[in-house]
Amino acid sequence: MVTKKKVAVIGGGVSGLAAAKAFNEKGHEVHAFERTHDIGGVWEPSRSYPGVQTQSPKDLYCYTDHPMPADYPEWPKGPQVHAYLHSYADKHDLKPLFHLNTNVAAMTRRADGKPGWTLTLEGPDGERSEDFDFVAVGTGQFSDKNIISHPGQDDFIARGGKVMHSSEYTDPSIVRGKQVVVLGASKSGTDIAVNAAQNEAASVTLVYRENVWRVPYFIGGINFKRLLYIRAQEMQFNGWGRGPVARTVAAATKPLVWANFRGLETLLKLQLGLKKWDMVPDTPIEKAVSCSLPIVTPGLFEAFKAGTVKPIRGTFERYEGDEIVLSTGDRVKADIAVLAVGWKLGVPYLDPAYRDKLIEPDGQYRVYRLSVNPDLPEMGFVGFNSSFCSVLSAEMIANWLVRYADGQLAHQPSRAEMEADIEANLAWRRTERPAAQVYGGLCSAPFHFRHLDELLADIGATKRKRSNPLAEQFSYPNAAAYAEFLASAPQYKAA
């Protein structure tokens, strides 16, 4: 019999909701903590910039039992995703489980010697400590803003200039008639650059450090989910733990794989005009694909052509008066600097002694199945297994984690097995696939199917693939199908 646990879930975004639902469904006492005033994570309106929309199509960005509304566009806007997450929480009665405006300030092992953790919580009624049998960290990859500064920034601000993180760009009216400089050409950076140009900024300069492959929503007129999110394509990347047979097959098919990716690169160069803008990456696309692969912002290259957005390859060196001096030597007039420099990955509240066991000196995470570490018992991560179908990935790992916590996996891994797997995975990231080191190695893309296959096998699902082999091989992950796969696993309830 599985004993009922008191479980803490940290975070109220996509991952926190998935974790709360999974543990609550199995009969555990769930207490979920969200530091802001509302659930939704990065999709909460006050944390997102105007015009933000999903990088993934709506049928790849949904929970297994809750499709997005049929009237939503293929790539839903931020407010629509926020409403969708609220509808999911309502459907499963998750909102009563959440303590809003409650920050987790510290996390240490229980002083009473029992298994579990003590959380120091800062809420509306002050600070308190509370013990839990298990902690599911669902803060994902985008929890804490990466804050950077450059010489002269204080003087620039004192003169009336504005410097903001991309998540703080919530009112496009501030750019009207202003000279805007955006640092960083990730999806958020290019989205903001285009938005600023469309909202009558006097000028927009996009400053970026390196060329990366960008994928348009449609490649040669075909929705990219039908080209890049399929098993047939995934098998062409160099995955982890390949045995002699897999390596032999890879060697035999190498010319075909090479031709496939060179063809894709050629198509992208022609369609986007990458050579014209000196934006052709140096790294082959098959070696570069990871969770950091940006989707092309609609209107970006059109803005380059119209001159409303000027791209410069370089970075900020310093602020001087009303100018930003770049590493290229260029001086760019600026009223507003938007720093699209991403988010900090980490668990700042975790006891440093345990954080050191979790994170390697080079920033790589020591995690089994991208979720648990044998040196950190009674805790795990949900949503750190970032992917191109992040909602599905979070839900799947949440279902895996609750069974791991309850000792109900079909094959409960031993410490030795986890350590061996972690070491092998670290070696793979560092030597065979450096692109897999992005986000501390916490990214399952482009190996969505393989990662989910492993989770399904672990939980003992008797059905792991669609009955139509062609659909399974040449179609993207189907959320409803994964609902069937999860239902085929052994079921239980804690008491």
Short mmCIF file of C-alpha atoms in Angstrom, two decimals:
data_model
loop_
_atom_site.label_atom_id
_atom_site.label_comp_id
_atom_site.label_asym_id
_atom_site.label_seq_id
_atom_site.Cartn_x
_atom_site.Cartn_y
_atom_site.Cartn_z
CA MET A 1 0.00 0.00 0.00
CA VAL A 2 1.22 3.51 -0.81
CA THR A 3 1.26 5.90 2.13
CA LYS A 4 -0.28 9.32 1.67
CA LYS A 5 2.36 12.07 1.65
CA LYS A 6 2.35 15.75 2.38
CA VAL A 7 3.74 17.18 -0.87
CA ALA A 8 4.96 20.68 -1.69
CA VAL A 9 4.78 21.89 -5.27
CA ILE A 10 6.85 24.98 -6.04
CA GLY A 11 5.59 27.09 -8.93
CA GLY A 12 2.23 27.82 -10.50
CA GLY A 13 3.01 27.71 -14.19
CA VAL A 14 2.68 24.91 -16.71
CA SER A 15 4.91 22.58 -14.69
CA GLY A 16 3.51 23.41 -11.27
CA LEU A 17 -0.02 22.71 -12.48
CA ALA A 18 1.08 19.37 -13.96
CA ALA A 19 2.79 18.39 -10.71
CA ALA A 20 -0.12 19.46 -8.51
CA LYS A 21 -2.54 17.48 -10.65
CA ALA A 22 -0.36 14.32 -10.74
CA PHE A 23 0.25 14.16 -6.98
CA ASN A 24 -3.30 15.19 -6.06
CA GLU A 25 -4.73 12.59 -8.42
CA LYS A 26 -2.78 9.87 -6.62
CA GLY A 27 -4.30 10.87 -3.29
CA HIS A 28 -1.51 12.92 -1.75
CA GLU A 29 -1.99 16.08 0.33
CA VAL A 30 -0.73 18.80 -2.00
CA HIS A 31 0.32 22.30 -1.03
CA ALA A 32 1.39 24.38 -4.03
CA PHE A 33 3.22 27.69 -3.74
CA GLU A 34 3.26 30.49 -6.31
CA ARG A 35 5.19 33.65 -5.46
CA THR A 36 3.05 35.95 -7.63
CA HIS A 37 -0.62 36.90 -7.44
CA ASP A 38 -1.82 34.43 -10.08
CA ILE A 39 -1.13 31.07 -11.65
CA GLY A 40 0.22 30.91 -15.19
CA GLY A 41 3.97 31.35 -14.80
CA VAL A 42 5.53 33.19 -17.74
CA TRP A 43 2.08 33.40 -19.34
CA GLU A 44 0.72 35.61 -16.56
CA PRO A 45 0.11 38.94 -18.39
CA SER A 46 2.27 41.09 -16.10
CA ARG A 47 5.26 38.86 -16.89
CA SER A 48 4.96 38.77 -20.67
CA TYR A 49 5.55 41.24 -23.48
CA PRO A 50 2.90 42.37 -25.98
CA GLY A 51 2.25 40.00 -28.84
CA VAL A 52 3.94 37.03 -27.17
CA GLN A 53 2.76 33.73 -28.60
CA THR A 54 3.77 30.10 -28.35
CA GLN A 55 6.71 28.76 -30.31
CA SER A 56 4.91 25.44 -30.62
CA PRO A 57 1.59 24.86 -32.41
CA LYS A 58 -1.38 24.57 -30.07
CA ASP A 59 -1.71 20.79 -30.43
CA LEU A 60 1.89 20.48 -29.26
CA TYR A 61 1.39 22.84 -26.33
CA CYS A 62 -1.41 21.24 -24.35
CA TYR A 63 -2.09 18.68 -21.64
CA THR A 64 -3.10 15.16 -22.58
CA ASP A 65 -6.69 15.46 -21.39
CA HIS A 66 -7.33 19.10 -22.21
CA PRO A 67 -6.87 20.28 -25.80
CA MET A 68 -6.70 23.97 -26.51
CA PRO A 69 -9.97 25.50 -27.76
CA ALA A 70 -10.72 24.84 -31.42
CA ASP A 71 -11.09 28.56 -32.10
CA TYR A 72 -7.56 29.32 -30.90
CA PRO A 73 -5.09 30.09 -33.70
CA GLU A 74 -2.35 27.61 -34.56
CA TRP A 75 0.07 29.58 -32.38
CA PRO A 76 -1.94 31.01 -29.48
CA LYS A 77 -1.20 34.43 -28.00
CA GLY A 78 -0.12 34.91 -24.40
CA PRO A 79 -3.55 35.84 -22.96
CA GLN A 80 -5.07 32.78 -24.64
CA VAL A 81 -2.46 30.47 -23.09
CA HIS A 82 -3.06 32.10 -19.71
CA ALA A 83 -6.80 31.50 -20.04
CA TYR A 84 -6.14 27.92 -21.12
CA LEU A 85 -4.03 27.24 -18.01
CA HIS A 86 -6.80 28.65 -15.83
CA SER A 87 -9.32 26.37 -17.54
CA TYR A 88 -7.05 23.37 -16.88
CA ALA A 89 -6.77 24.33 -13.22
CA ASP A 90 -10.55 24.69 -13.00
CA LYS A 91 -11.15 21.37 -14.74
CA HIS A 92 -9.06 19.51 -12.15
CA ASP A 93 -9.95 21.74 -9.18
CA LEU A 94 -6.33 22.71 -8.64
CA LYS A 95 -6.76 26.33 -7.56
CA PRO A 96 -7.65 25.46 -3.93
CA LEU A 97 -4.25 23.73 -3.68
CA PHE A 98 -2.31 26.93 -4.44
CA HIS A 99 -1.02 29.48 -1.97
CA LEU A 100 -0.51 32.66 -4.01
CA ASN A 101 1.87 35.50 -3.15
CA THR A 102 3.94 32.94 -1.28
CA ASN A 103 7.66 32.73 -1.92
CA VAL A 104 9.91 29.78 -1.03
CA ALA A 105 12.88 31.43 0.65
CA ALA A 106 14.79 28.34 1.79
CA MET A 107 14.71 24.57 1.53
CA THR A 108 16.63 22.35 3.98
CA ARG A 109 16.44 18.76 5.18
CA ARG A 110 13.97 18.18 8.00
CA ALA A 111 15.48 18.74 11.43
CA ASP A 112 13.36 16.01 13.01
CA GLY A 113 15.30 13.35 11.09
CA LYS A 114 12.28 12.21 9.10
CA PRO A 115 12.48 11.91 5.30
CA GLY A 116 11.64 15.11 3.50
CA TRP A 117 12.32 18.81 3.54
CA THR A 118 11.52 21.96 5.49
CA LEU A 119 10.47 24.96 3.44
CA THR A 120 10.80 28.51 4.69
CA LEU A 121 7.80 30.33 3.26
CA GLU A 122 7.25 34.07 2.91
CA GLY A 123 3.59 34.93 2.48
CA PRO A 124 0.96 37.56 3.22
CA ASP A 125 1.03 36.65 6.92
CA GLY A 126 4.80 36.76 7.28
CA GLU A 127 7.44 34.03 7.35
CA ARG A 128 6.88 30.48 8.49
CA SER A 129 8.49 27.05 8.19
CA GLU A 130 6.67 23.89 7.15
CA ASP A 131 7.73 20.27 6.80
CA PHE A 132 6.95 18.13 3.75
CA ASP A 133 7.48 14.49 2.88
CA PHE A 134 8.26 15.28 -0.75
CA VAL A 135 8.93 18.39 -2.82
CA ALA A 136 8.21 18.76 -6.54
CA VAL A 137 10.04 21.75 -8.00
CA GLY A 138 7.96 23.07 -10.90
CA THR A 139 9.59 26.44 -11.52
CA GLY A 140 10.84 25.36 -14.94
CA GLN A 141 13.47 27.13 -17.02
CA PHE A 142 12.09 30.68 -16.89
CA SER A 143 11.69 31.63 -13.25
CA ASP A 144 14.31 34.25 -12.38
CA LYS A 145 15.34 37.02 -14.74
CA ASN A 146 18.95 37.13 -15.85
CA ILE A 147 20.02 40.65 -14.86
CA ILE A 148 23.13 42.17 -16.44
CA SER A 149 24.59 45.67 -16.56
CA HIS A 150 27.25 47.54 -18.51
CA PRO A 151 29.57 50.43 -17.69
CA GLY A 152 27.84 53.78 -17.81
CA GLN A 153 24.37 52.33 -17.31
CA ASP A 154 23.59 54.38 -14.19
CA ASP A 155 24.49 57.62 -15.96
CA PHE A 156 22.40 56.57 -18.98
CA ILE A 157 19.39 56.06 -16.70
CA ALA A 158 20.08 59.32 -14.84
CA ARG A 159 19.91 61.16 -18.18
CA GLY A 160 16.43 59.75 -18.74
CA GLY A 161 17.25 56.52 -20.54
CA LYS A 162 15.44 53.27 -19.74
CA VAL A 163 17.02 49.82 -19.33
CA MET A 164 14.70 46.85 -18.92
CA HIS A 165 14.63 43.08 -19.08
CA SER A 166 12.55 41.72 -21.96
CA SER A 167 9.88 40.48 -19.52
CA GLU A 168 9.38 44.08 -18.36
CA TYR A 169 8.44 45.26 -21.85
CA THR A 170 4.70 45.13 -21.26
CA ASP A 171 3.53 48.51 -22.61
CA PRO A 172 4.45 49.19 -26.26
CA SER A 173 3.36 52.80 -25.98
CA ILE A 174 6.66 53.61 -24.26
CA VAL A 175 8.61 53.15 -27.52
CA ARG A 176 6.63 55.58 -29.64
CA GLY A 177 9.07 58.11 -31.06
CA LYS A 178 11.96 56.54 -29.13
CA GLN A 179 15.25 55.05 -30.25
CA VAL A 180 15.16 51.43 -29.11
CA VAL A 181 18.09 49.02 -28.89
CA VAL A 182 17.39 45.35 -28.18
CA LEU A 183 20.23 43.16 -26.92
CA GLY A 184 19.73 39.50 -27.81
CA ALA A 185 18.08 37.83 -30.78
CA SER A 186 16.27 34.98 -29.11
CA LYS A 187 12.55 34.70 -29.82
CA SER A 188 11.74 37.32 -27.17
CA GLY A 189 14.38 39.69 -28.55
CA THR A 190 13.15 39.50 -32.13
CA ASP A 191 9.50 39.66 -31.01
CA ILE A 192 10.17 42.88 -29.12
CA ALA A 193 12.21 44.40 -31.94
CA VAL A 194 9.37 43.81 -34.42
CA ASN A 195 6.76 44.99 -31.92
CA ALA A 196 8.69 48.20 -31.26
CA ALA A 197 8.98 48.89 -34.98
CA GLN A 198 5.27 48.30 -35.43
CA ASN A 199 4.51 50.69 -32.57
CA GLU A 200 6.21 53.68 -34.18
CA ALA A 201 9.61 53.59 -32.52
CA ALA A 202 11.88 56.19 -34.12
CA SER A 203 14.48 53.47 -34.70
CA VAL A 204 15.06 49.88 -33.66
CA THR A 205 18.48 48.21 -33.53
CA LEU A 206 18.79 44.50 -32.85
CA VAL A 207 22.19 43.58 -31.38
CA TYR A 208 23.07 39.90 -31.20
CA ARG A 209 26.21 37.96 -30.41
CA GLU A 210 26.12 35.02 -32.81
CA ASN A 211 24.24 33.60 -35.74
CA VAL A 212 21.91 30.74 -34.96
CA TRP A 213 19.58 28.65 -37.08
CA ARG A 214 16.03 29.98 -37.01
CA VAL A 215 12.97 28.05 -38.02
CA PRO A 216 9.97 29.77 -39.64
CA TYR A 217 6.46 28.61 -38.78
CA PHE A 218 6.22 27.26 -42.30
CA ILE A 219 9.21 25.79 -44.14
CA GLY A 220 8.61 25.79 -47.87
CA GLY A 221 4.91 26.20 -47.12
CA ILE A 222 4.81 23.20 -44.73
CA ASN A 223 4.07 23.60 -41.01
CA PHE A 224 7.40 22.88 -39.32
CA LYS A 225 5.76 20.44 -36.88
CA ARG A 226 5.32 18.05 -39.81
CA LEU A 227 9.02 18.20 -40.66
CA LEU A 228 10.97 18.59 -37.44
CA TYR A 229 8.82 17.04 -34.69
CA ILE A 230 8.73 13.49 -36.05
CA ARG A 231 10.48 10.27 -35.09
CA ALA A 232 11.97 9.90 -38.56
CA GLN A 233 13.78 13.22 -38.14
CA GLU A 234 14.66 12.64 -34.49
CA MET A 235 16.45 9.41 -35.35
CA GLN A 236 18.91 11.34 -37.50
CA PHE A 237 20.39 13.19 -34.52
CA ASN A 238 23.15 11.66 -32.42
CA GLY A 239 21.27 10.49 -29.35
CA TRP A 240 22.70 9.18 -26.11
CA GLY A 241 23.70 5.62 -25.28
CA ARG A 242 23.94 4.34 -28.84
CA GLY A 243 25.10 0.73 -28.95
CA PRO A 244 27.13 -0.98 -31.68
CA VAL A 245 24.10 -1.67 -33.89
CA ALA A 246 22.86 1.93 -33.69
CA ARG A 247 26.33 3.24 -34.47
CA THR A 248 26.64 0.93 -37.45
CA VAL A 249 23.30 2.08 -38.82
CA ALA A 250 24.29 5.71 -38.24
CA ALA A 251 27.54 5.20 -40.14
CA ALA A 252 25.74 3.53 -43.05
CA THR A 253 23.11 6.27 -43.32
CA LYS A 254 25.47 9.19 -42.68
CA PRO A 255 25.52 10.37 -46.34
CA LEU A 256 21.72 10.45 -46.47
CA VAL A 257 21.47 12.25 -43.14
CA TRP A 258 24.10 14.75 -44.29
CA ALA A 259 22.16 15.41 -47.50
CA ASN A 260 18.89 15.80 -45.59
CA PHE A 261 20.26 18.49 -43.30
CA ARG A 262 22.16 20.31 -46.03
CA GLY A 263 18.91 20.45 -47.98
CA LEU A 264 17.11 21.89 -44.94
CA GLU A 265 19.84 24.49 -44.47
CA THR A 266 19.65 25.50 -48.13
CA LEU A 267 15.89 25.91 -47.89
CA LEU A 268 16.21 28.09 -44.79
CA LYS A 269 18.93 30.23 -46.38
CA LEU A 270 16.80 30.83 -49.46
CA GLN A 271 13.49 31.35 -47.69
CA LEU A 272 14.86 33.74 -45.04
CA GLY A 273 17.60 35.35 -47.09
CA LEU A 274 20.20 34.55 -44.44
CA LYS A 275 23.20 35.28 -46.69
CA LYS A 276 21.91 38.76 -47.48
CA TRP A 277 21.80 39.61 -43.78
CA ASP A 278 25.07 37.80 -42.97
CA MET A 279 23.10 35.53 -40.64
CA VAL A 280 24.24 32.09 -41.80
CA PRO A 281 25.38 30.11 -38.74
CA ASP A 282 28.76 28.40 -38.69
CA THR A 283 27.46 25.29 -36.92
CA PRO A 284 25.64 22.60 -38.96
CA ILE A 285 21.97 22.55 -38.07
CA GLU A 286 22.01 18.92 -36.94
CA LYS A 287 24.62 19.78 -34.31
CA ALA A 288 22.89 22.95 -33.16
CA VAL A 289 19.28 21.93 -32.62
CA SER A 290 18.28 22.20 -28.97
CA CYS A 291 15.73 23.97 -26.78
CA SER A 292 17.37 27.29 -27.65
CA LEU A 293 16.41 26.99 -31.33
CA PRO A 294 14.34 30.14 -31.99
CA ILE A 295 11.27 30.34 -34.16
CA VAL A 296 11.29 33.21 -36.64
CA THR A 297 9.18 36.14 -35.49
CA PRO A 298 6.64 36.95 -38.23
CA GLY A 299 7.73 40.16 -39.91
CA LEU A 300 11.35 40.02 -38.75
CA PHE A 301 13.09 39.70 -42.08
CA GLU A 302 10.52 41.99 -43.66
CA ALA A 303 11.50 44.60 -41.04
CA PHE A 304 15.16 44.13 -41.93
CA LYS A 305 14.28 44.71 -45.58
CA ALA A 306 12.17 47.78 -44.81
CA GLY A 307 14.89 49.20 -42.59
CA THR A 308 12.61 49.47 -39.56
CA VAL A 309 14.84 47.03 -37.65
CA LYS A 310 18.60 47.15 -38.12
CA PRO A 311 20.55 43.99 -37.13
CA ILE A 312 24.13 44.32 -35.85
CA ARG A 313 26.22 41.35 -34.85
CA GLY A 314 28.03 42.24 -31.64
CA THR A 315 27.23 43.10 -28.03
CA PHE A 316 27.06 46.04 -25.64
CA GLU A 317 30.38 47.39 -24.40
CA ARG A 318 29.22 50.46 -22.48
CA TYR A 319 26.83 53.39 -22.35
CA GLU A 320 28.16 56.86 -23.20
CA GLY A 321 25.77 59.78 -22.92
CA ASP A 322 22.77 58.94 -25.07
CA GLU A 323 24.64 56.26 -27.02
CA ILE A 324 25.43 52.60 -26.61
CA VAL A 325 28.93 51.66 -27.71
CA LEU A 326 29.04 48.19 -29.25
CA SER A 327 31.86 45.66 -29.45
CA THR A 328 31.96 46.37 -33.19
CA GLY A 329 32.85 50.00 -32.52
CA ASP A 330 29.42 51.16 -33.65
CA ARG A 331 27.71 53.83 -31.59
CA VAL A 332 23.94 53.58 -31.47
CA LYS A 333 21.67 56.35 -30.23
CA ALA A 334 19.33 54.99 -27.59
CA ASP A 335 16.45 56.09 -25.39
CA ILE A 336 15.46 52.55 -24.38
CA ALA A 337 17.61 49.43 -24.05
CA VAL A 338 15.74 46.14 -23.85
CA LEU A 339 17.87 43.29 -22.58
CA ALA A 340 16.55 40.03 -24.02
CA VAL A 341 19.18 38.03 -22.18
CA GLY A 342 17.06 35.21 -20.87
CA TRP A 343 16.58 33.68 -17.47
CA LYS A 344 18.74 32.22 -14.72
CA LEU A 345 18.46 28.50 -14.26
CA GLY A 346 18.72 27.39 -10.69
CA VAL A 347 17.20 26.54 -7.34
CA PRO A 348 18.42 29.47 -5.23
CA TYR A 349 16.41 28.47 -2.17
CA LEU A 350 17.93 24.98 -1.96
CA ASP A 351 20.49 24.44 0.83
CA PRO A 352 23.91 25.14 -0.80
CA ALA A 353 25.30 21.81 0.40
CA TYR A 354 22.66 20.03 -1.68
CA ARG A 355 22.84 22.47 -4.56
CA ASP A 356 26.51 21.55 -4.94
CA LYS A 357 25.51 17.88 -5.28
CA LEU A 358 23.02 18.81 -7.99
CA ILE A 359 25.01 21.16 -10.20
CA GLU A 360 28.43 20.40 -11.69
CA PRO A 361 31.16 23.09 -11.78
CA ASP A 362 30.44 23.66 -15.49
CA GLY A 363 26.74 24.22 -14.80
CA GLN A 364 25.50 20.80 -15.90
CA TYR A 365 22.80 19.22 -13.75
CA ARG A 366 23.22 15.74 -12.29
CA VAL A 367 19.73 14.37 -12.84
CA TYR A 368 18.26 11.02 -13.77
CA ARG A 369 15.51 11.24 -16.38
CA LEU A 370 15.99 15.03 -16.19
CA SER A 371 14.16 14.95 -12.86
CA VAL A 372 15.84 13.39 -9.81
CA ASN A 373 19.23 13.18 -8.13
CA PRO A 374 20.08 10.27 -5.79
CA ASP A 375 21.83 12.67 -3.40
CA LEU A 376 18.64 14.72 -3.03
CA PRO A 377 16.03 12.24 -1.83
CA GLU A 378 12.35 13.06 -1.57
CA MET A 379 12.47 15.74 -4.24
CA GLY A 380 12.37 16.06 -8.01
CA PHE A 381 11.93 18.49 -10.86
CA VAL A 382 8.93 18.88 -13.14
CA GLY A 383 9.37 20.86 -16.33
CA PHE A 384 13.14 21.04 -16.25
CA ASN A 385 12.91 18.51 -19.10
CA SER A 386 12.39 21.39 -21.50
CA SER A 387 11.39 20.56 -25.07
CA PHE A 388 9.50 21.77 -28.13
CA CYS A 389 6.32 20.33 -26.57
CA SER A 390 6.92 21.53 -23.01
CA VAL A 391 3.41 21.06 -21.63
CA LEU A 392 3.38 17.40 -22.62
CA SER A 393 6.93 16.91 -21.33
CA ALA A 394 6.00 18.46 -17.97
CA GLU A 395 2.88 16.34 -17.62
CA MET A 396 4.73 13.15 -18.49
CA ILE A 397 7.57 13.77 -16.03
CA ALA A 398 5.03 14.70 -13.34
CA ASN A 399 3.35 11.32 -13.80
CA TRP A 400 6.76 9.65 -13.70
CA LEU A 401 7.84 11.57 -10.59
CA VAL A 402 4.81 10.71 -8.46
CA ARG A 403 5.36 7.02 -9.19
CA TYR A 404 9.07 7.40 -8.43
CA ALA A 405 8.21 9.07 -5.11
CA ASP A 406 5.75 6.28 -4.28
CA GLY A 407 8.05 3.43 -5.35
CA GLN A 408 5.53 2.52 -8.05
CA LEU A 409 7.65 2.60 -11.19
CA ALA A 410 7.67 -0.67 -13.09
CA HIS A 411 11.42 -0.55 -12.65
CA GLN A 412 12.41 1.50 -9.62
CA PRO A 413 16.03 2.50 -10.32
CA SER A 414 18.72 1.77 -7.75
CA ARG A 415 21.19 4.43 -6.72
CA ALA A 416 23.91 2.69 -8.71
CA GLU A 417 21.73 2.64 -11.83
CA MET A 418 20.94 6.33 -11.51
CA GLU A 419 24.57 7.28 -10.94
CA ALA A 420 25.73 5.27 -13.96
CA ASP A 421 23.04 6.79 -16.17
CA ILE A 422 23.85 10.33 -14.98
CA GLU A 423 27.56 9.90 -15.67
CA ALA A 424 26.91 8.45 -19.13
CA ASN A 425 24.53 11.30 -19.95
CA LEU A 426 27.01 13.92 -18.76
CA ALA A 427 29.72 12.39 -20.93
CA TRP A 428 27.39 12.39 -23.94
CA ARG A 429 26.55 16.07 -23.47
CA ARG A 430 30.17 17.07 -23.13
CA THR A 431 31.71 15.00 -25.89
CA GLU A 432 29.18 13.74 -28.41
CA ARG A 433 26.53 16.47 -28.39
CA PRO A 434 27.66 19.81 -26.93
CA ALA A 435 24.35 21.41 -27.97
CA ALA A 436 22.71 19.26 -25.30
CA GLN A 437 24.47 21.33 -22.63
CA VAL A 438 22.00 24.19 -23.12
CA TYR A 439 19.99 25.05 -20.00
CA GLY A 440 22.33 22.99 -17.83
CA GLY A 441 21.64 19.90 -19.91
CA LEU A 442 17.98 20.02 -18.93
CA CYS A 443 16.52 19.76 -22.40
CA SER A 444 15.04 16.73 -24.13
CA ALA A 445 14.84 18.38 -27.57
CA PRO A 446 15.19 17.19 -30.25
CA PHE A 447 14.74 13.76 -28.64
CA HIS A 448 11.11 14.16 -27.56
CA PHE A 449 9.96 10.70 -28.52
CA ARG A 450 12.91 8.91 -27.00
CA HIS A 451 12.63 10.77 -23.70
CA LEU A 452 8.90 10.08 -23.48
CA ASP A 453 9.48 6.45 -24.49
CA GLU A 454 11.82 6.03 -21.52
CA LEU A 455 9.30 7.56 -19.12
CA LEU A 456 6.49 5.31 -20.39
CA ALA A 457 8.66 2.21 -20.08
CA ASP A 458 9.62 3.20 -16.54
CA ILE A 459 6.03 3.63 -15.39
CA GLY A 460 5.01 0.33 -16.97
CA ALA A 461 2.71 1.57 -19.72
CA THR A 462 1.58 -1.38 -21.83
CA LYS A 463 0.82 0.92 -24.75
CA ARG A 464 3.59 3.27 -25.83
CA LYS A 465 3.01 3.93 -29.52
CA ARG A 466 0.10 4.67 -31.80
CA SER A 467 -1.39 1.71 -33.63
CA ASN A 468 -0.71 3.31 -37.00
CA PRO A 469 3.06 2.86 -37.60
CA LEU A 470 3.15 5.54 -40.28
CA ALA A 471 1.54 8.09 -37.99
CA GLU A 472 3.93 7.14 -35.22
CA GLN A 473 6.96 7.50 -37.45
CA PHE A 474 6.01 10.52 -39.52
CA SER A 475 3.67 12.58 -37.33
CA TYR A 476 4.35 14.83 -34.36
CA PRO A 477 3.63 13.84 -30.72
CA ASN A 478 -0.09 13.52 -30.10
CA ALA A 479 -1.19 14.62 -26.63
CA ALA A 480 -4.43 12.60 -26.68
CA ALA A 481 -2.47 9.47 -27.59
CA TYR A 482 -0.25 9.98 -24.56
CA ALA A 483 -3.38 10.09 -22.41
CA GLU A 484 -4.07 6.54 -23.61
CA PHE A 485 -0.49 5.51 -22.95
CA LEU A 486 -0.65 6.85 -19.38
CA ALA A 487 -3.98 5.08 -18.83
CA SER A 488 -2.34 1.77 -19.79
CA ALA A 489 0.09 2.00 -16.85
CA PRO A 490 -0.75 0.35 -13.50
CA GLN A 491 -3.02 2.60 -11.45
CA TYR A 492 -3.07 3.07 -7.67
CA LYS A 493 -4.15 5.47 -4.93
CA ALA A 494 -2.29 6.53 -1.79
CA ALA A 495 -4.06 6.02 1.52
#
